[in-house]
XYZ file of C-alpha atoms in Angstrom:
443
model
C -3.400 0.362 -37.737
C -4.377 3.787 -36.457
C -6.370 4.336 -33.263
C -7.872 7.397 -31.612
C -9.705 7.331 -28.282
C -12.321 9.571 -26.738
C -14.104 9.452 -23.390
C -17.827 8.767 -23.684
C -18.313 8.798 -19.911
C -16.312 8.179 -16.776
C -16.515 4.442 -17.428
C -16.676 4.218 -21.241
C -14.259 4.913 -24.087
C -14.887 5.060 -27.821
C -12.097 3.823 -30.072
C -11.922 4.844 -33.716
C -9.894 2.155 -35.479
C -8.529 2.282 -38.996
C -7.043 -0.897 -40.520
C -5.165 -0.576 -43.857
C -6.996 -2.117 -46.793
C -3.805 -3.964 -47.675
C -4.109 -6.017 -44.464
C -7.712 -6.912 -45.256
C -6.903 -7.828 -48.882
C -3.889 -9.899 -47.874
C -5.947 -12.041 -45.488
C -8.819 -12.241 -47.982
C -6.572 -13.574 -50.774
C -4.911 -16.068 -48.431
C -8.260 -17.439 -47.227
C -9.584 -17.528 -50.801
C -6.640 -19.751 -51.822
C -7.162 -22.061 -48.842
C -10.842 -22.374 -49.731
C -9.988 -23.238 -53.353
C -8.023 -26.280 -52.149
C -11.000 -27.850 -50.346
C -14.188 -26.495 -51.920
C -16.339 -28.776 -54.069
C -18.012 -27.273 -57.156
C -19.735 -29.289 -59.862
C -17.625 -29.663 -62.972
C -14.275 -29.339 -61.190
C -12.092 -31.831 -59.396
C -11.422 -31.139 -55.673
C -8.482 -28.773 -55.346
C -8.618 -27.767 -59.032
C -11.343 -25.110 -58.864
C -10.074 -21.892 -60.542
C -9.555 -18.995 -58.155
C -11.852 -16.690 -60.144
C -14.702 -19.237 -59.790
C -14.167 -19.482 -56.020
C -14.068 -15.682 -55.880
C -17.366 -15.454 -57.773
C -19.131 -18.147 -55.704
C -17.728 -17.538 -52.222
C -15.922 -14.221 -52.364
C -18.581 -12.150 -50.565
C -18.968 -14.542 -47.636
C -15.208 -15.080 -47.307
C -14.600 -11.342 -47.356
C -17.167 -10.828 -44.563
C -15.516 -13.563 -42.494
C -12.156 -11.855 -42.920
C -13.582 -8.463 -41.921
C -15.202 -9.981 -38.813
C -11.962 -11.704 -37.797
C -9.869 -8.569 -38.359
C -12.287 -6.467 -36.294
C -12.212 -9.067 -33.515
C -8.420 -9.124 -33.467
C -7.685 -5.437 -33.972
C -10.163 -4.164 -31.390
C -8.222 -5.998 -28.672
C -4.940 -4.824 -30.202
C -6.303 -1.269 -30.024
C -7.390 -1.669 -26.390
C -3.912 -2.900 -25.484
C -2.209 -0.210 -27.542
C -4.207 2.546 -25.820
C -3.556 0.981 -22.389
C -7.280 0.804 -21.622
C -8.289 -1.155 -18.519
C -11.345 -2.665 -20.159
C -14.181 -4.604 -18.511
C -16.689 -6.617 -20.498
C -16.751 -7.077 -24.246
C -16.431 -4.119 -26.661
C -19.438 -3.067 -28.709
C -18.604 -2.677 -32.418
C -20.341 0.109 -34.387
C -20.203 1.874 -37.757
C -18.090 -0.499 -39.844
C -17.102 1.142 -43.150
C -14.934 0.206 -46.102
C -13.059 3.239 -47.390
C -10.603 3.456 -50.262
C -7.529 2.809 -48.194
C -8.854 1.426 -44.912
C -11.414 -0.614 -43.001
C -12.792 1.780 -40.384
C -14.922 0.983 -37.338
C -15.876 2.322 -33.942
C -15.771 0.311 -30.726
C -17.204 1.348 -27.377
C -15.735 -0.356 -24.347
C -16.404 0.042 -20.639
C -13.395 0.688 -18.425
C -12.598 -0.013 -14.796
C -13.415 3.124 -12.796
C -10.592 5.391 -11.701
C -11.493 6.679 -8.243
C -9.987 8.727 -5.486
C -11.275 7.640 -2.098
C -12.223 10.534 0.153
C -10.499 10.915 3.510
C -11.716 8.509 6.171
C -11.675 11.267 8.792
C -15.114 12.416 7.638
C -16.680 8.955 7.905
C -18.995 8.302 10.845
C -19.148 4.667 11.923
C -21.106 3.110 14.772
C -19.250 0.246 16.434
C -21.317 -1.944 18.724
C -20.165 -4.067 21.640
C -21.941 -6.738 23.646
C -21.185 -9.063 26.528
C -22.712 -12.366 27.542
C -24.066 -12.417 31.101
C -25.374 -15.293 33.225
C -28.987 -14.407 32.410
C -28.255 -14.694 28.656
C -26.795 -18.150 29.217
C -29.825 -19.197 31.271
C -32.165 -18.053 28.490
C -30.162 -20.044 25.932
C -30.287 -23.161 28.142
C -34.054 -22.713 28.398
C -34.266 -22.387 24.607
C -32.416 -25.698 24.286
C -34.980 -27.221 26.632
C -37.858 -25.699 24.654
C -36.528 -27.241 21.437
C -37.014 -30.649 23.077
C -40.146 -29.844 25.068
C -43.315 -31.914 25.144
C -46.924 -30.686 25.392
C -49.496 -31.515 28.068
C -53.179 -30.646 27.973
C -54.513 -27.881 30.209
C -58.123 -26.984 30.995
C -57.244 -23.355 31.469
C -57.238 -20.426 29.070
C -54.837 -20.223 26.148
C -51.866 -17.979 26.857
C -48.707 -16.918 25.084
C -46.266 -19.818 24.506
C -49.100 -22.374 24.771
C -49.981 -24.612 21.823
C -53.553 -24.503 20.583
C -55.194 -26.986 18.224
C -58.223 -25.499 16.459
C -60.372 -25.316 13.355
C -60.805 -22.020 11.527
C -62.948 -20.722 8.710
C -62.207 -17.336 7.187
C -64.418 -15.010 5.150
C -64.002 -11.666 3.410
C -67.220 -9.725 2.772
C -69.080 -12.853 3.855
C -67.402 -15.063 1.236
C -64.938 -17.863 1.908
C -61.540 -17.594 0.227
C -58.852 -20.060 -0.820
C -56.562 -21.060 2.042
C -58.889 -19.585 4.637
C -60.100 -22.861 6.130
C -58.284 -25.557 8.118
C -58.967 -28.314 10.631
C -56.822 -29.435 13.568
C -54.428 -26.555 12.971
C -51.648 -26.355 15.587
C -50.244 -22.979 16.612
C -47.894 -21.860 19.377
C -49.249 -18.500 20.502
C -46.675 -15.752 20.166
C -44.804 -17.471 17.335
C -45.871 -14.792 14.844
C -46.880 -17.317 12.186
C -50.269 -15.735 11.484
C -51.367 -12.293 10.300
C -51.461 -9.502 12.902
C -54.316 -9.848 15.404
C -55.031 -13.527 14.697
C -53.053 -14.982 17.586
C -54.201 -12.232 19.963
C -57.785 -13.222 19.198
C -57.171 -16.780 20.398
C -55.513 -15.788 23.680
C -57.980 -16.381 26.524
C -59.991 -19.078 24.734
C -60.563 -22.530 26.250
C -61.084 -26.029 24.848
C -64.516 -26.333 23.213
C -64.969 -22.576 22.870
C -66.018 -20.922 19.593
C -65.334 -17.335 18.638
C -65.294 -15.024 15.604
C -62.289 -12.718 15.420
C -61.839 -9.669 13.189
C -58.479 -9.124 11.497
C -57.081 -7.162 8.557
C -54.646 -8.599 6.037
C -51.428 -6.533 5.650
C -51.205 -4.229 2.636
C -48.195 -6.190 1.363
C -49.826 -9.615 1.810
C -48.628 -12.085 -0.828
C -52.148 -12.864 -2.072
C -53.093 -9.624 -3.843
C -56.828 -10.380 -3.663
C -56.590 -10.330 0.149
C -54.057 -7.529 0.691
C -55.476 -4.818 2.948
C -58.855 -6.589 3.251
C -60.837 -6.926 6.504
C -61.641 -10.554 7.339
C -63.507 -12.602 9.917
C -62.319 -15.974 11.200
C -64.545 -18.421 13.047
C -62.304 -20.209 15.572
C -63.180 -23.523 17.275
C -60.633 -24.532 19.907
C -60.132 -28.291 20.266
C -57.126 -28.486 22.548
C -54.970 -26.198 24.680
C -51.544 -27.455 25.745
C -48.791 -26.005 27.848
C -45.144 -26.677 27.358
C -43.316 -29.161 29.577
C -39.565 -28.633 29.576
C -37.293 -31.662 29.933
C -35.225 -31.999 33.079
C -31.520 -31.287 32.769
C -30.562 -34.836 33.606
C -28.160 -37.442 32.261
C -30.327 -38.074 29.199
C -30.539 -34.366 28.372
C -26.798 -33.795 28.889
C -25.990 -36.760 26.641
C -27.572 -34.935 23.690
C -24.728 -32.407 23.941
C -21.988 -34.952 24.456
C -21.750 -34.418 28.203
C -21.792 -36.816 31.123
C -23.897 -36.498 34.256
C -20.705 -35.850 36.212
C -19.854 -32.862 34.032
C -23.353 -31.586 34.696
C -25.063 -28.261 34.197
C -21.928 -26.196 34.863
C -20.116 -27.742 31.888
C -23.184 -27.296 29.681
C -23.337 -23.617 30.654
C -19.629 -23.192 29.953
C -19.959 -24.763 26.496
C -23.055 -22.703 25.717
C -21.327 -19.489 26.832
C -18.329 -20.284 24.626
C -20.575 -20.762 21.578
C -22.510 -17.584 22.370
C -19.303 -15.588 22.731
C -18.131 -16.857 19.324
C -21.476 -15.872 17.859
C -21.181 -12.404 19.412
C -17.652 -11.925 18.045
C -18.787 -12.831 14.544
C -21.911 -10.690 14.837
C -20.017 -7.633 16.048
C -17.362 -8.064 13.366
C -20.036 -8.241 10.664
C -21.885 -5.255 12.149
C -18.903 -2.904 12.181
C -17.796 -4.138 8.748
C -21.237 -3.370 7.334
C -21.281 0.043 9.035
C -17.800 0.945 7.776
C -18.500 -0.199 4.225
C -21.881 1.564 4.144
C -20.167 4.786 5.219
C -17.449 4.282 2.602
C -19.961 3.839 -0.238
C -22.148 6.748 0.947
C -19.161 9.119 1.022
C -17.831 8.176 -2.429
C -20.345 8.551 -5.231
C -18.825 6.720 -8.198
C -19.981 5.546 -11.604
C -19.593 1.837 -12.311
C -19.727 -0.040 -15.633
C -23.049 -1.633 -16.531
C -21.238 -4.851 -17.492
C -19.838 -5.217 -13.960
C -23.299 -4.661 -12.501
C -24.768 -7.231 -14.920
C -22.177 -9.803 -13.836
C -22.971 -9.151 -10.173
C -26.707 -9.470 -10.858
C -26.087 -12.876 -12.446
C -23.938 -13.918 -9.477
C -26.622 -12.925 -6.966
C -29.321 -14.634 -9.014
C -27.329 -17.883 -9.111
C -26.665 -17.575 -5.385
C -30.389 -17.287 -4.688
C -31.139 -20.344 -6.837
C -28.383 -22.271 -5.072
C -29.797 -21.368 -1.663
C -33.265 -22.396 -2.817
C -31.843 -25.697 -4.086
C -30.173 -26.378 -0.739
C -33.434 -25.691 1.063
C -35.950 -27.378 -1.239
C -33.846 -29.666 -3.442
C -33.097 -29.630 -7.151
C -36.711 -30.391 -8.064
C -37.875 -27.285 -6.219
C -35.197 -25.141 -7.826
C -36.280 -26.435 -11.229
C -39.544 -24.550 -10.758
C -37.602 -21.306 -11.039
C -37.939 -19.400 -14.277
C -35.648 -16.474 -15.143
C -38.703 -14.217 -15.391
C -39.371 -14.934 -11.703
C -35.990 -13.397 -10.817
C -35.763 -10.240 -12.969
C -32.694 -7.998 -12.952
C -34.581 -5.289 -11.071
C -34.829 -7.606 -8.091
C -31.044 -7.491 -7.676
C -30.016 -4.229 -9.358
C -29.816 -1.919 -6.338
C -27.815 -4.351 -4.223
C -25.644 -5.314 -7.209
C -24.723 -1.680 -7.910
C -23.838 -1.158 -4.264
C -21.766 -4.347 -4.205
C -19.820 -3.342 -7.326
C -19.159 0.161 -5.979
C -17.948 -1.326 -2.717
C -15.656 -3.735 -4.556
C -14.082 -0.892 -6.539
C -13.592 1.249 -3.418
C -12.161 -1.589 -1.325
C -9.719 -2.447 -4.128
C -8.587 1.183 -4.181
C -8.160 1.263 -0.398
C -6.111 -1.935 -0.571
C -3.885 -0.476 -3.293
C -3.442 2.917 -1.624
C -2.665 1.416 1.790
C -0.610 -1.423 0.260
C -2.446 -3.899 2.483
C -1.611 -7.591 2.254
C -3.380 -10.426 4.003
C -2.093 -11.087 7.512
C -1.536 -14.850 7.624
C -1.478 -14.895 11.440
C -5.021 -13.477 11.412
C -6.035 -16.107 8.867
C -4.733 -18.849 11.167
C -6.526 -17.302 14.159
C -9.765 -17.108 12.152
C -9.481 -20.786 11.197
C -8.680 -21.817 14.786
C -11.697 -19.931 16.128
C -14.003 -21.439 13.518
C -12.631 -24.941 14.103
C -13.120 -24.743 17.869
C -16.862 -25.290 17.435
C -16.282 -28.729 15.845
C -15.819 -32.047 17.619
C -12.328 -32.510 16.144
C -10.818 -29.000 15.697
C -7.434 -30.339 14.515
C -8.997 -32.088 11.530
C -10.906 -28.923 10.547
C -7.794 -26.752 10.881
C -5.809 -29.073 8.617
C -8.601 -29.074 6.041
C -8.824 -25.298 5.791
C -5.077 -24.804 5.872
C -4.376 -27.336 3.121
C -7.316 -26.659 0.786
C -6.152 -23.692 -1.306
C -9.638 -22.665 -2.416
C -11.092 -22.737 1.098
C -8.101 -20.890 2.524
C -8.347 -18.247 -0.228
C -11.963 -17.585 0.779
C -10.938 -17.070 4.393
C -8.041 -14.852 3.311
C -10.525 -12.656 1.435
C -12.646 -12.284 4.590
C -9.607 -11.444 6.731
C -8.365 -8.924 4.172
C -11.766 -7.202 4.336
C -11.389 -7.097 8.126
C -8.007 -5.437 7.675
C -9.585 -2.818 5.402
C -12.204 -2.157 8.088
C -9.484 -1.723 10.722
C -7.672 0.684 8.399
C -10.850 2.754 7.963
C -11.721 2.747 11.652
C -8.244 3.970 12.585
C -9.049 7.325 10.937
C -12.871 7.522 10.996
C -15.150 9.062 13.623
C -16.153 5.962 15.565
C -18.941 5.955 18.139
C -19.047 2.946 20.458
C -22.478 1.661 21.496
C -23.143 -1.206 23.917
C -26.074 -3.471 23.056
C -27.581 -6.506 24.729
C -27.052 -9.995 23.366
C -30.774 -10.214 22.590
C -30.773 -6.959 20.594
C -27.654 -8.020 18.713
C -29.368 -11.256 17.668
C -32.449 -9.358 16.494
C -30.292 -7.064 14.359
C -28.513 -10.035 12.804
C -31.807 -11.717 11.978
C -33.175 -8.497 10.456
C -30.029 -8.129 8.341
C -30.352 -11.678 7.021
C -34.077 -11.214 6.352
């Protein structure tokens, strides 16, 4: 077998493979004889069909099978012989039978060979944040609000009050689907409605009617309403203000605390959870910033097959998340056409590029996972559970779960390696702003 290779692009190679005809004929004759032993043809006993009859009846199909099998086998032999680091399956082209050889071309994508640019030119913003007493007080109040009750008020509706009302919407004087409701409950300031809607209700009282003017956003999901001016007739039926529960024995019991432990212990536990959340948020922020800078500074070409695999992974991840949220029946409503490749392509390309670059950084720096950091990561994660020891044992003894944590820690080590040489600017942010950034990143 003879093989020549040429570069089609930075991530593709074309192999020209020539297989001696003698190899093809040898396998063809052997398969022909095997077929003659089992084939059934009228007029002949099984196993006694003459070879020339089998050749006449089945020769063409057997020969094609042999050619297909030889191409399948030799293309991988050629890839190995040429020491090609292939990704994905080769694409076979231009199969020809010549006098002395079976000749074909195969195009195969290869793993990118990259040189990572110096980290000294990378600019990375590293944020820091601290929890203060006011942040803890706000979180305690949020816990109270989650368990709050509502009491009627005769006064005007204000932000954070709950209003029960009927509404009837029109566009150009015509009602539209979904524009009418009765006994609709809304906490003002929650941002559930289109811009201007909640503001129009502020100041209204029970029994009051009012028509408010709003405009649907240009990117509104219902295309027939996007960007349209609308009028809503509002009839307020009830205005309620929030009544927070007292921080008493009953409230403390919800969080596993006794009355003796009291508010101070609740604040200490809340602060501990908030500090863990801040650590994780800051770690994710600087990791994202470092990796974004790494990708931006290293423009590389990646194989389409790797991108396609990542698109499929992200698509399956989205379906899995939808299943967890709405159940298998809800996920069954998904059709592949609802999640086209274009929806994931940009992020998939970025993810593949990042994976290639991180692998190169790991190889160049000869980084190996720091098991002490893995243990510390597990301990920190387990501390939020009722029985940390049980959680630690689970993650330490389950190889798959531990491998996932090792991958996260190894990424953290790559980030530390980058930051050691990059231009890092430290920026302090409030706990509230950090939370908003995290929510925006997830959204």
